[in-house]
Amino acid sequence: MNSKTRAAQLDDVSKAIIEQLQEDGRRSYAEIGKAVGLSEAAVRQRVQKLTDAGVMQVVAVTDPMQLGFYRQAMIGLRCSGDTRAIADKLAALEAVDYVVLTAGSFDIMAEVVCESDEDLINLLNEQIRKLEGVVSTETFVYLKLHKQLYNWGTR
């Protein structure tokens, strides 16, 4: 999403569908249809349009620790040059799951998921710090994930 991107114009039914899926991404189209007043086929079509338009995606949210990824961290990067190009390179790294351009002390924040501290060290030294334009990094190791939600609703 860039600064020229505008919020999608959604009607109340599309918003209700999104909110239904935010509550339970496995909810059936028939169940959603009953809640929003549409047929199963109409809900399926709306979900497909919302997905194709990039308004939403329906995914399985996992617990990284349950999958063997015991080290998560947020990395603040100070950069020189075009931060968008550096962000693109970061986003291409397998261990990076979130990249955002920021204002303030850091130019970019990147969240990483690694199997171990050794993997995090290797990621930092062999991949991230070697990227052209990365001046410095500061790593914030996650001790405990206290809250993470995806059901912030619609406007």
PDB file of N, CA and C in Angstrom, residues 60-102:
ATOM      1  N   ALA A  60      -4.069 -19.091   7.006  1.00  0.00           N
ATOM      2  CA  ALA A  60      -3.936 -19.727   8.317  1.00  0.00           C
ATOM      3  C   ALA A  60      -2.858 -18.991   9.089  1.00  0.00           C
ATOM      4  N   VAL A  61      -3.202 -18.455  10.239  1.00  0.00           N
ATOM      5  CA  VAL A  61      -2.230 -17.781  11.095  1.00  0.00           C
ATOM      6  C   VAL A  61      -1.681 -18.834  12.054  1.00  0.00           C
ATOM      7  N   THR A  62      -0.374 -19.005  12.020  1.00  0.00           N
ATOM      8  CA  THR A  62       0.255 -20.060  12.809  1.00  0.00           C
ATOM      9  C   THR A  62       1.029 -19.497  13.996  1.00  0.00           C
ATOM     10  N   ASP A  63       1.337 -20.363  14.926  1.00  0.00           N
ATOM     11  CA  ASP A  63       2.212 -20.035  16.040  1.00  0.00           C
ATOM     12  C   ASP A  63       3.609 -20.490  15.627  1.00  0.00           C
ATOM     13  N   PRO A  64       4.526 -19.565  15.343  1.00  0.00           N
ATOM     14  CA  PRO A  64       5.862 -19.949  14.866  1.00  0.00           C
ATOM     15  C   PRO A  64       6.571 -20.953  15.769  1.00  0.00           C
ATOM     16  N   MET A  65       6.416 -20.829  17.083  1.00  0.00           N
ATOM     17  CA  MET A  65       7.098 -21.745  17.997  1.00  0.00           C
ATOM     18  C   MET A  65       6.603 -23.177  17.817  1.00  0.00           C
ATOM     19  N   GLN A  66       5.313 -23.345  17.550  1.00  0.00           N
ATOM     20  CA  GLN A  66       4.766 -24.679  17.335  1.00  0.00           C
ATOM     21  C   GLN A  66       5.320 -25.322  16.057  1.00  0.00           C
ATOM     22  N   LEU A  67       5.831 -24.476  15.152  1.00  0.00           N
ATOM     23  CA  LEU A  67       6.374 -24.967  13.884  1.00  0.00           C
ATOM     24  C   LEU A  67       7.897 -25.037  13.892  1.00  0.00           C
ATOM     25  N   GLY A  68       8.523 -24.821  15.059  1.00  0.00           N
ATOM     26  CA  GLY A  68       9.971 -24.941  15.171  1.00  0.00           C
ATOM     27  C   GLY A  68      10.747 -23.657  14.959  1.00  0.00           C
ATOM     28  N   PHE A  69      10.061 -22.527  14.892  1.00  0.00           N
ATOM     29  CA  PHE A  69      10.737 -21.230  14.750  1.00  0.00           C
ATOM     30  C   PHE A  69      10.769 -20.579  16.133  1.00  0.00           C
ATOM     31  N   TYR A  70      11.882 -20.801  16.840  1.00  0.00           N
ATOM     32  CA  TYR A  70      11.956 -20.403  18.239  1.00  0.00           C
ATOM     33  C   TYR A  70      12.478 -18.986  18.463  1.00  0.00           C
ATOM     34  N   ARG A  71      12.877 -18.298  17.413  1.00  0.00           N
ATOM     35  CA  ARG A  71      13.381 -16.943  17.589  1.00  0.00           C
ATOM     36  C   ARG A  71      12.677 -15.993  16.628  1.00  0.00           C
ATOM     37  N   GLN A  72      11.975 -15.016  17.191  1.00  0.00           N
ATOM     38  CA  GLN A  72      11.374 -13.939  16.418  1.00  0.00           C
ATOM     39  C   GLN A  72      12.011 -12.633  16.865  1.00  0.00           C
ATOM     40  N   ALA A  73      12.117 -11.706  15.933  1.00  0.00           N
ATOM     41  CA  ALA A  73      12.707 -10.414  16.273  1.00  0.00           C
ATOM     42  C   ALA A  73      12.197  -9.348  15.306  1.00  0.00           C
ATOM     43  N   MET A  74      12.222  -8.121  15.779  1.00  0.00           N
ATOM     44  CA  MET A  74      11.974  -6.965  14.928  1.00  0.00           C
ATOM     45  C   MET A  74      13.325  -6.283  14.758  1.00  0.00           C
ATOM     46  N   ILE A  75      13.672  -5.959  13.527  1.00  0.00           N
ATOM     47  CA  ILE A  75      14.964  -5.346  13.239  1.00  0.00           C
ATOM     48  C   ILE A  75      14.727  -3.942  12.692  1.00  0.00           C
ATOM     49  N   GLY A  76      15.303  -2.957  13.368  1.00  0.00           N
ATOM     50  CA  GLY A  76      15.265  -1.584  12.885  1.00  0.00           C
ATOM     51  C   GLY A  76      16.491  -1.338  12.028  1.00  0.00           C
ATOM     52  N   LEU A  77      16.283  -0.798  10.843  1.00  0.00           N
ATOM     53  CA  LEU A  77      17.403  -0.543   9.921  1.00  0.00           C
ATOM     54  C   LEU A  77      17.516   0.945   9.637  1.00  0.00           C
ATOM     55  N   ARG A  78      18.736   1.448   9.716  1.00  0.00           N
ATOM     56  CA  ARG A  78      19.051   2.802   9.260  1.00  0.00           C
ATOM     57  C   ARG A  78      19.721   2.631   7.909  1.00  0.00           C
ATOM     58  N   CYS A  79      19.260   3.414   6.942  1.00  0.00           N
ATOM     59  CA  CYS A  79      19.687   3.191   5.560  1.00  0.00           C
ATOM     60  C   CYS A  79      20.146   4.479   4.892  1.00  0.00           C
ATOM     61  N   SER A  80      20.869   4.307   3.807  1.00  0.00           N
ATOM     62  CA  SER A  80      21.183   5.423   2.925  1.00  0.00           C
ATOM     63  C   SER A  80      20.674   5.034   1.542  1.00  0.00           C
ATOM     64  N   GLY A  81      20.291   6.014   0.769  1.00  0.00           N
ATOM     65  CA  GLY A  81      19.776   5.707  -0.557  1.00  0.00           C
ATOM     66  C   GLY A  81      18.280   5.456  -0.530  1.00  0.00           C
ATOM     67  N   ASP A  82      17.813   4.765  -1.544  1.00  0.00           N
ATOM     68  CA  ASP A  82      16.385   4.516  -1.737  1.00  0.00           C
ATOM     69  C   ASP A  82      15.908   3.397  -0.809  1.00  0.00           C
ATOM     70  N   THR A  83      15.169   3.763   0.215  1.00  0.00           N
ATOM     71  CA  THR A  83      14.699   2.761   1.174  1.00  0.00           C
ATOM     72  C   THR A  83      13.721   1.779   0.543  1.00  0.00           C
ATOM     73  N   ARG A  84      13.033   2.187  -0.509  1.00  0.00           N
ATOM     74  CA  ARG A  84      12.100   1.275  -1.176  1.00  0.00           C
ATOM     75  C   ARG A  84      12.837   0.104  -1.803  1.00  0.00           C
ATOM     76  N   ALA A  85      13.996   0.373  -2.388  1.00  0.00           N
ATOM     77  CA  ALA A  85      14.790  -0.703  -2.998  1.00  0.00           C
ATOM     78  C   ALA A  85      15.317  -1.657  -1.929  1.00  0.00           C
ATOM     79  N   ILE A  86      15.734  -1.111  -0.801  1.00  0.00           N
ATOM     80  CA  ILE A  86      16.220  -1.948   0.298  1.00  0.00           C
ATOM     81  C   ILE A  86      15.060  -2.771   0.863  1.00  0.00           C
ATOM     82  N   ALA A  87      13.897  -2.162   1.010  1.00  0.00           N
ATOM     83  CA  ALA A  87      12.721  -2.882   1.505  1.00  0.00           C
ATOM     84  C   ALA A  87      12.352  -4.038   0.583  1.00  0.00           C
ATOM     85  N   ASP A  88      12.466  -3.828  -0.725  1.00  0.00           N
ATOM     86  CA  ASP A  88      12.188  -4.904  -1.686  1.00  0.00           C
ATOM     87  C   ASP A  88      13.146  -6.077  -1.489  1.00  0.00           C
ATOM     88  N   LYS A  89      14.418  -5.767  -1.260  1.00  0.00           N
ATOM     89  CA  LYS A  89      15.413  -6.834  -1.050  1.00  0.00           C
ATOM     90  C   LYS A  89      15.154  -7.572   0.260  1.00  0.00           C
ATOM     91  N   LEU A  90      14.786  -6.833   1.294  1.00  0.00           N
ATOM     92  CA  LEU A  90      14.450  -7.459   2.576  1.00  0.00           C
ATOM     93  C   LEU A  90      13.233  -8.370   2.433  1.00  0.00           C
ATOM     94  N   ALA A  91      12.223  -7.886   1.744  1.00  0.00           N
ATOM     95  CA  ALA A  91      10.984  -8.648   1.572  1.00  0.00           C
ATOM     96  C   ALA A  91      11.225  -9.960   0.832  1.00  0.00           C
ATOM     97  N   ALA A  92      12.265 -10.023   0.038  1.00  0.00           N
ATOM     98  CA  ALA A  92      12.573 -11.238  -0.716  1.00  0.00           C
ATOM     99  C   ALA A  92      13.260 -12.313   0.138  1.00  0.00           C
ATOM    100  N   LEU A  93      13.729 -11.935   1.337  1.00  0.00           N
ATOM    101  CA  LEU A  93      14.401 -12.902   2.207  1.00  0.00           C
ATOM    102  C   LEU A  93      13.359 -13.817   2.869  1.00  0.00           C
ATOM    103  N   GLU A  94      13.624 -15.103   2.846  1.00  0.00           N
ATOM    104  CA  GLU A  94      12.666 -16.094   3.355  1.00  0.00           C
ATOM    105  C   GLU A  94      12.297 -15.878   4.818  1.00  0.00           C
ATOM    106  N   ALA A  95      13.240 -15.485   5.650  1.00  0.00           N
ATOM    107  CA  ALA A  95      12.989 -15.339   7.086  1.00  0.00           C
ATOM    108  C   ALA A  95      12.228 -14.065   7.437  1.00  0.00           C
ATOM    109  N   VAL A  96      12.105 -13.149   6.490  1.00  0.00           N
ATOM    110  CA  VAL A  96      11.441 -11.870   6.741  1.00  0.00           C
ATOM    111  C   VAL A  96       9.958 -12.003   6.420  1.00  0.00           C
ATOM    112  N   ASP A  97       9.099 -11.684   7.418  1.00  0.00           N
ATOM    113  CA  ASP A  97       7.661 -11.821   7.181  1.00  0.00           C
ATOM    114  C   ASP A  97       6.907 -10.495   7.201  1.00  0.00           C
ATOM    115  N   TYR A  98       7.602  -9.401   7.498  1.00  0.00           N
ATOM    116  CA  TYR A  98       6.936  -8.102   7.607  1.00  0.00           C
ATOM    117  C   TYR A  98       7.982  -7.027   7.370  1.00  0.00           C
ATOM    118  N   VAL A  99       7.681  -6.098   6.479  1.00  0.00           N
ATOM    119  CA  VAL A  99       8.596  -4.988   6.197  1.00  0.00           C
ATOM    120  C   VAL A  99       7.768  -3.709   6.086  1.00  0.00           C
ATOM    121  N   VAL A 100       8.209  -2.674   6.775  1.00  0.00           N
ATOM    122  CA  VAL A 100       7.500  -1.395   6.713  1.00  0.00           C
ATOM    123  C   VAL A 100       8.511  -0.250   6.666  1.00  0.00           C
ATOM    124  N   LEU A 101       8.255   0.718   5.801  1.00  0.00           N
ATOM    125  CA  LEU A 101       9.059   1.940   5.763  1.00  0.00           C
ATOM    126  C   LEU A 101       8.538   2.846   6.875  1.00  0.00           C
ATOM    127  N   THR A 102       9.448   3.460   7.625  1.00  0.00           N
ATOM    128  CA  THR A 102       9.038   4.240   8.789  1.00  0.00           C
ATOM    129  C   THR A 102       9.690   5.623   8.800  1.00  0.00           C
TER     130      THR A 102
END
